[in-house]
Short mmCIF file of C-alpha atoms and ligand atoms in Angstrom, two decimals:
data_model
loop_
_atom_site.label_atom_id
_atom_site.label_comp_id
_atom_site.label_asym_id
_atom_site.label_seq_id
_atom_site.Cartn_x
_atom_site.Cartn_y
_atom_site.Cartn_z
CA UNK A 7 -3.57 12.57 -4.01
CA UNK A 8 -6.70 12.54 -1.25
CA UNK A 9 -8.53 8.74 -1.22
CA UNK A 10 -11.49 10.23 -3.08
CA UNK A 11 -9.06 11.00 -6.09
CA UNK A 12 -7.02 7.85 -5.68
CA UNK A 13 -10.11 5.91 -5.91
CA UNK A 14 -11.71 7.08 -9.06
CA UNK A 15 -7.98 7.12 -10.68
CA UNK A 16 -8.06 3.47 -9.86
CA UNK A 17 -11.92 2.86 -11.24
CA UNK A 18 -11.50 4.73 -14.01
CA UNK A 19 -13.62 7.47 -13.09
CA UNK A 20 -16.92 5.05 -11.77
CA UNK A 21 -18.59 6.29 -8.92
CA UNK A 22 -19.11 3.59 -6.00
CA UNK A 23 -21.98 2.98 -4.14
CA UNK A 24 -20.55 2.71 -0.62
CA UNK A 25 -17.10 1.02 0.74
CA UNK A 26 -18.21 -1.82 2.77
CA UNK A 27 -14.94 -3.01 4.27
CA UNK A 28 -12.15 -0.38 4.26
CA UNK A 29 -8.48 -1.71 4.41
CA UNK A 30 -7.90 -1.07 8.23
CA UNK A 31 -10.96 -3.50 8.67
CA UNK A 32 -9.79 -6.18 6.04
CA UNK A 33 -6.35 -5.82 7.42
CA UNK A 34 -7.20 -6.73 11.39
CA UNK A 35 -9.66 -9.26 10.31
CA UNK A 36 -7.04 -11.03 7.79
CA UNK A 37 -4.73 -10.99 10.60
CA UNK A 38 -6.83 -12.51 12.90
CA UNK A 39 -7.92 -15.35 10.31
CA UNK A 40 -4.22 -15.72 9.89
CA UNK A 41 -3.59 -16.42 13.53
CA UNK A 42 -6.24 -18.97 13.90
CA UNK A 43 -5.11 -21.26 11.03
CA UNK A 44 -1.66 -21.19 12.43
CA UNK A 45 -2.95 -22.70 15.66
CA UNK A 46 -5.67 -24.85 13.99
CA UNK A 47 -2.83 -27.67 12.67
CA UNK A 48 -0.56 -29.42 13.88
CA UNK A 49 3.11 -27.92 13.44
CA UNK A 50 4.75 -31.07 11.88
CA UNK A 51 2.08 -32.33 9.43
CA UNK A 52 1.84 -30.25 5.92
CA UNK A 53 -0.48 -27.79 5.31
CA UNK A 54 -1.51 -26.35 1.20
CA UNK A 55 -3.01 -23.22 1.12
CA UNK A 56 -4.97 -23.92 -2.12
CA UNK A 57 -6.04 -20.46 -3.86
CA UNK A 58 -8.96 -20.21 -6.33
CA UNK A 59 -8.02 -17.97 -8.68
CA UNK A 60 -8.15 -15.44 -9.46
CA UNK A 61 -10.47 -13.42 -7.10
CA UNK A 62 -8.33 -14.61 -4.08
CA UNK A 63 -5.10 -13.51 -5.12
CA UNK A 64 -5.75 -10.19 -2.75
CA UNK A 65 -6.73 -12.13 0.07
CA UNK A 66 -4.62 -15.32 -0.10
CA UNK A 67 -1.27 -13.10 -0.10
CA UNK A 68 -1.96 -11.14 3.07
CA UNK A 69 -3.40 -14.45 4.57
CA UNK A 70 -0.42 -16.54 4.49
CA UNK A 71 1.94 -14.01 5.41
CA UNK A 72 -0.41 -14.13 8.82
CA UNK A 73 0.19 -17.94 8.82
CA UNK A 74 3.45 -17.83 11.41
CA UNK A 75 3.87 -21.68 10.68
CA UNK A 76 5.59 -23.30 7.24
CA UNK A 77 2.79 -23.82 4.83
CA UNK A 78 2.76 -24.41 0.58
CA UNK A 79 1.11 -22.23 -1.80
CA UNK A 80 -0.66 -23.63 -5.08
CA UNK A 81 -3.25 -22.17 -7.28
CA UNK A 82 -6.37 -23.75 -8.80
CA UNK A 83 -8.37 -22.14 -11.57
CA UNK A 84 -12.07 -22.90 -12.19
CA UNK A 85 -14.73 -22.03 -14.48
CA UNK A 86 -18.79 -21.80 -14.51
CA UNK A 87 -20.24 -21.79 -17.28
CA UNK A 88 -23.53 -19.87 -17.39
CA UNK A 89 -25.72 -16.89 -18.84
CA UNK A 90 -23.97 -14.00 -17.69
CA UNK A 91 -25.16 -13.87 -13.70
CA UNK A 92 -26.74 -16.73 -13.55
CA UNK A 93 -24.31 -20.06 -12.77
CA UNK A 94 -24.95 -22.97 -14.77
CA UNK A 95 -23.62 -25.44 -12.34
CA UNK A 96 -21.17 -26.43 -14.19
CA UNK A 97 -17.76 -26.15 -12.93
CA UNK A 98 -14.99 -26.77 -14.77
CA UNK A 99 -11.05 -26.82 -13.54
CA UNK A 100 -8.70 -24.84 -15.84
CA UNK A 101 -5.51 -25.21 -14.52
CA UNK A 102 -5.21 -27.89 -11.59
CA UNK A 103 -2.60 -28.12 -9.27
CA UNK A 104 0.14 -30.86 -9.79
CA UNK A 105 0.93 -30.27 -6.09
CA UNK A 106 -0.34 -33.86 -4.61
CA UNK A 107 -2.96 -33.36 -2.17
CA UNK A 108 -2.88 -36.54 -0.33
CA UNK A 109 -1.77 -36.76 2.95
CA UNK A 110 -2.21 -32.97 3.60
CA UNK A 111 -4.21 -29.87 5.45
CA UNK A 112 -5.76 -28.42 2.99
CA UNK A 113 -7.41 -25.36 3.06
CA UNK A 114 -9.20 -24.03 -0.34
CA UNK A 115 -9.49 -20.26 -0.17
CA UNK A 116 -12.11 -18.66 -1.78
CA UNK A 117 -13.34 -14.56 -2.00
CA UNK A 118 -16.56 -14.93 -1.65
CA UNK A 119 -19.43 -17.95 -1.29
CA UNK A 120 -22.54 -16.71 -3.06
CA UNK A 121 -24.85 -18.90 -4.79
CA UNK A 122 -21.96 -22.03 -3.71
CA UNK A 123 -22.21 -23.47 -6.57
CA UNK A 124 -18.36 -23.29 -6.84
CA UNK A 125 -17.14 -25.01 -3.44
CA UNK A 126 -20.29 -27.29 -3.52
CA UNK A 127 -18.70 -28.53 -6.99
CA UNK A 128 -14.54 -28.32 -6.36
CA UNK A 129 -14.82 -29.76 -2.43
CA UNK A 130 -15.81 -33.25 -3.73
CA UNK A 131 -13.23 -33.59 -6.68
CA UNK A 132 -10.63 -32.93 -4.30
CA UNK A 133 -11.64 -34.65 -1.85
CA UNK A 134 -11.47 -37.74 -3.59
CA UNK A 135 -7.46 -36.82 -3.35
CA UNK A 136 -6.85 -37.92 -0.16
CA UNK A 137 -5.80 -34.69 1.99
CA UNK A 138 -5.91 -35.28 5.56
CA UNK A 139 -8.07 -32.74 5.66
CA UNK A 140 -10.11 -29.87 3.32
CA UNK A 141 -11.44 -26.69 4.61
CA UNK A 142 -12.87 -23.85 2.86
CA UNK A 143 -11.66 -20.26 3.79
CA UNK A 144 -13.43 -17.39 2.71
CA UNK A 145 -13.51 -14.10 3.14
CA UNK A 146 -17.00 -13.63 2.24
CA UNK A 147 -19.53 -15.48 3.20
CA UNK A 148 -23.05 -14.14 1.46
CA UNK A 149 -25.11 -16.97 3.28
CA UNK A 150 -27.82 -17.21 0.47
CA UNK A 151 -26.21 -20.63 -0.64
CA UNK A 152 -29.24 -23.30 -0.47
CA UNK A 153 -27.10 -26.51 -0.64
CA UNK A 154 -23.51 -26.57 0.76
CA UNK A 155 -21.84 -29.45 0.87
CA UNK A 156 -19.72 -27.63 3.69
CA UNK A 157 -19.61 -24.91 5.35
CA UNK A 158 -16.48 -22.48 5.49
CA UNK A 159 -14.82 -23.33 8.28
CA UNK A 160 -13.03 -19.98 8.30
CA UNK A 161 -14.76 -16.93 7.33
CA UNK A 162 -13.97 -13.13 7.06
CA UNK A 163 -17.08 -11.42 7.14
CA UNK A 164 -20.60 -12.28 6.54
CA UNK A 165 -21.45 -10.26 3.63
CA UNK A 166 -24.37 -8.28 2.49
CA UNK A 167 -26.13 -9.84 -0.38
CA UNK A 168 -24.98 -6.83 -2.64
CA UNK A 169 -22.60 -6.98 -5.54
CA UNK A 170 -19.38 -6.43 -4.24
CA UNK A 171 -15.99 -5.67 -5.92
CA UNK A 172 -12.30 -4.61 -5.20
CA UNK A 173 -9.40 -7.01 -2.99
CA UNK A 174 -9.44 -9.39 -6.09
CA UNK A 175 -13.43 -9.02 -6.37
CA UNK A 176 -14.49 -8.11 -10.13
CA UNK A 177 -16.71 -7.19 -12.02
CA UNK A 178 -16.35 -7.84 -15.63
CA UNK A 179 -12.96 -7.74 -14.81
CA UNK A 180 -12.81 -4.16 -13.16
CA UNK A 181 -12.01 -3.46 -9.88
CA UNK A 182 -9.77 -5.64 -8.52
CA UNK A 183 -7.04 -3.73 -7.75
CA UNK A 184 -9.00 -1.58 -4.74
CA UNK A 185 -7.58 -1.88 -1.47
CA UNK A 186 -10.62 -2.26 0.13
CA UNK A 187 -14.22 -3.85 -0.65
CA UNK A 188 -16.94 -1.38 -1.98
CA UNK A 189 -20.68 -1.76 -2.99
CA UNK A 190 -21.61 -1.45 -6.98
P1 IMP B 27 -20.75 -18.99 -6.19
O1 IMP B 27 -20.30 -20.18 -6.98
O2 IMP B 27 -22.09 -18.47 -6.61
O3 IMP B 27 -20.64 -19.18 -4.69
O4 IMP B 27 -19.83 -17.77 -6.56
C1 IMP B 27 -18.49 -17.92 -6.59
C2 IMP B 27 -17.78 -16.90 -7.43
O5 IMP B 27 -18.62 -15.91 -8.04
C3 IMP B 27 -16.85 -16.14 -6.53
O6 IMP B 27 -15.63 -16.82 -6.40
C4 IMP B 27 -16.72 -14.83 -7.24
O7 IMP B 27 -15.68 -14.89 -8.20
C5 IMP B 27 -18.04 -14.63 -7.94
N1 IMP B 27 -18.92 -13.72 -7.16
C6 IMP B 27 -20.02 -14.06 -6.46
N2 IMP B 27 -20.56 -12.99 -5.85
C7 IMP B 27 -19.77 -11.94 -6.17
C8 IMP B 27 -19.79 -10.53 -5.82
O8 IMP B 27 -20.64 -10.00 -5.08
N3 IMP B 27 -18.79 -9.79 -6.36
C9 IMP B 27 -17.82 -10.30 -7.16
N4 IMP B 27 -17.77 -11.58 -7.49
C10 IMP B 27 -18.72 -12.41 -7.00
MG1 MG B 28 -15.15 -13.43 -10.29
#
């Protein structure tokens, strides 16, 4: 089947707007990302790879396998409550990790910082677990976030402020499952 095809089999028929990142792109940048956490810790001291589900999935699983050093894997799922696009603020954690975090690297990875409300809300509750050190890891980085309570140390491209979807990204839902990152 041609790309064109492939594509609207996967969206169901929906026209997009543009692909912003196509998978050769996402690929070599991934890898690179990969490489430079690898030499960012030291070898001996433990390093979690914390995913926020579930628009990382994509992203986390081609990340780590760039990650030529031994690393863990957990999962944290977290909710905003708000009125449809708008976030509330509130942030709540749905499924928490029962990996400890103390003593460790660890490096939260996210799809994609808009407003920030998320990481500006998660970075402080798990901080006050004790990891050697937290680090946010995103692929997308909007920059329209007014108060961050950290930047992303590691980020994969600085996004246009456009509604983006496919690699993990949704909308509604839709989407996620196209290997690259297109415009809505
Ligand atoms: P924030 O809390 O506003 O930074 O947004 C965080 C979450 O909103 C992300 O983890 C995404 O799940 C979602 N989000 C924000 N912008 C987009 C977008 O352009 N496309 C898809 N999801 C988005
Ligand atoms: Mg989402």
């Amino acid at each position: 089947m041609p790309d064109s095809q492939l594509t609207l089999a996967r969206t169901g028929g929906r026209e997009l707007d543009r692909i912003v990142y196509d998978e050769a792109a996402i690929a070599a940048r991934v890898a690179e990302m990969g490489e430079e956490i690898a030499h960012a810790y030291p070898r001996d001291e433990p390093l979690l790879v914390l995913g926020l589900l579930k628009g990382s999935f994509i992203f986390l699983s081609d990340l780590v396998r760039h990650i030529a050093r031994p690393l863990h894997v957990d999962f944290i799922v977290a909710s905003s409550y708000g009125s449809g696009t708008t976030s509330s603020g509130v942030v709540n954690l749905l499924y928490d990790p029962s990996t400890s975090l103390e003593g460790k690297h660890i490096i939260l990875v996210e799809d994609i910082v808009d407003s920030g409300t998320t990481v500006s809300r998660l970075l402080p509750m798990l901080a006050e677990r004790g990891p050697k050190s937290l680090e946010i890891c995103t692929l997308l980085h909007k920059h329209i976030a007014a108060n961050l309570v950290r930047e992303p140390r590691w980020v994969g491209f600085d996004a246009p402020n456009e509604f983006l979807i496919g690699y993990g990204l949704d909308h509604s839902e839709d989407f996620r499952n196209l290997p690259f990152i297109g415009s809505l």
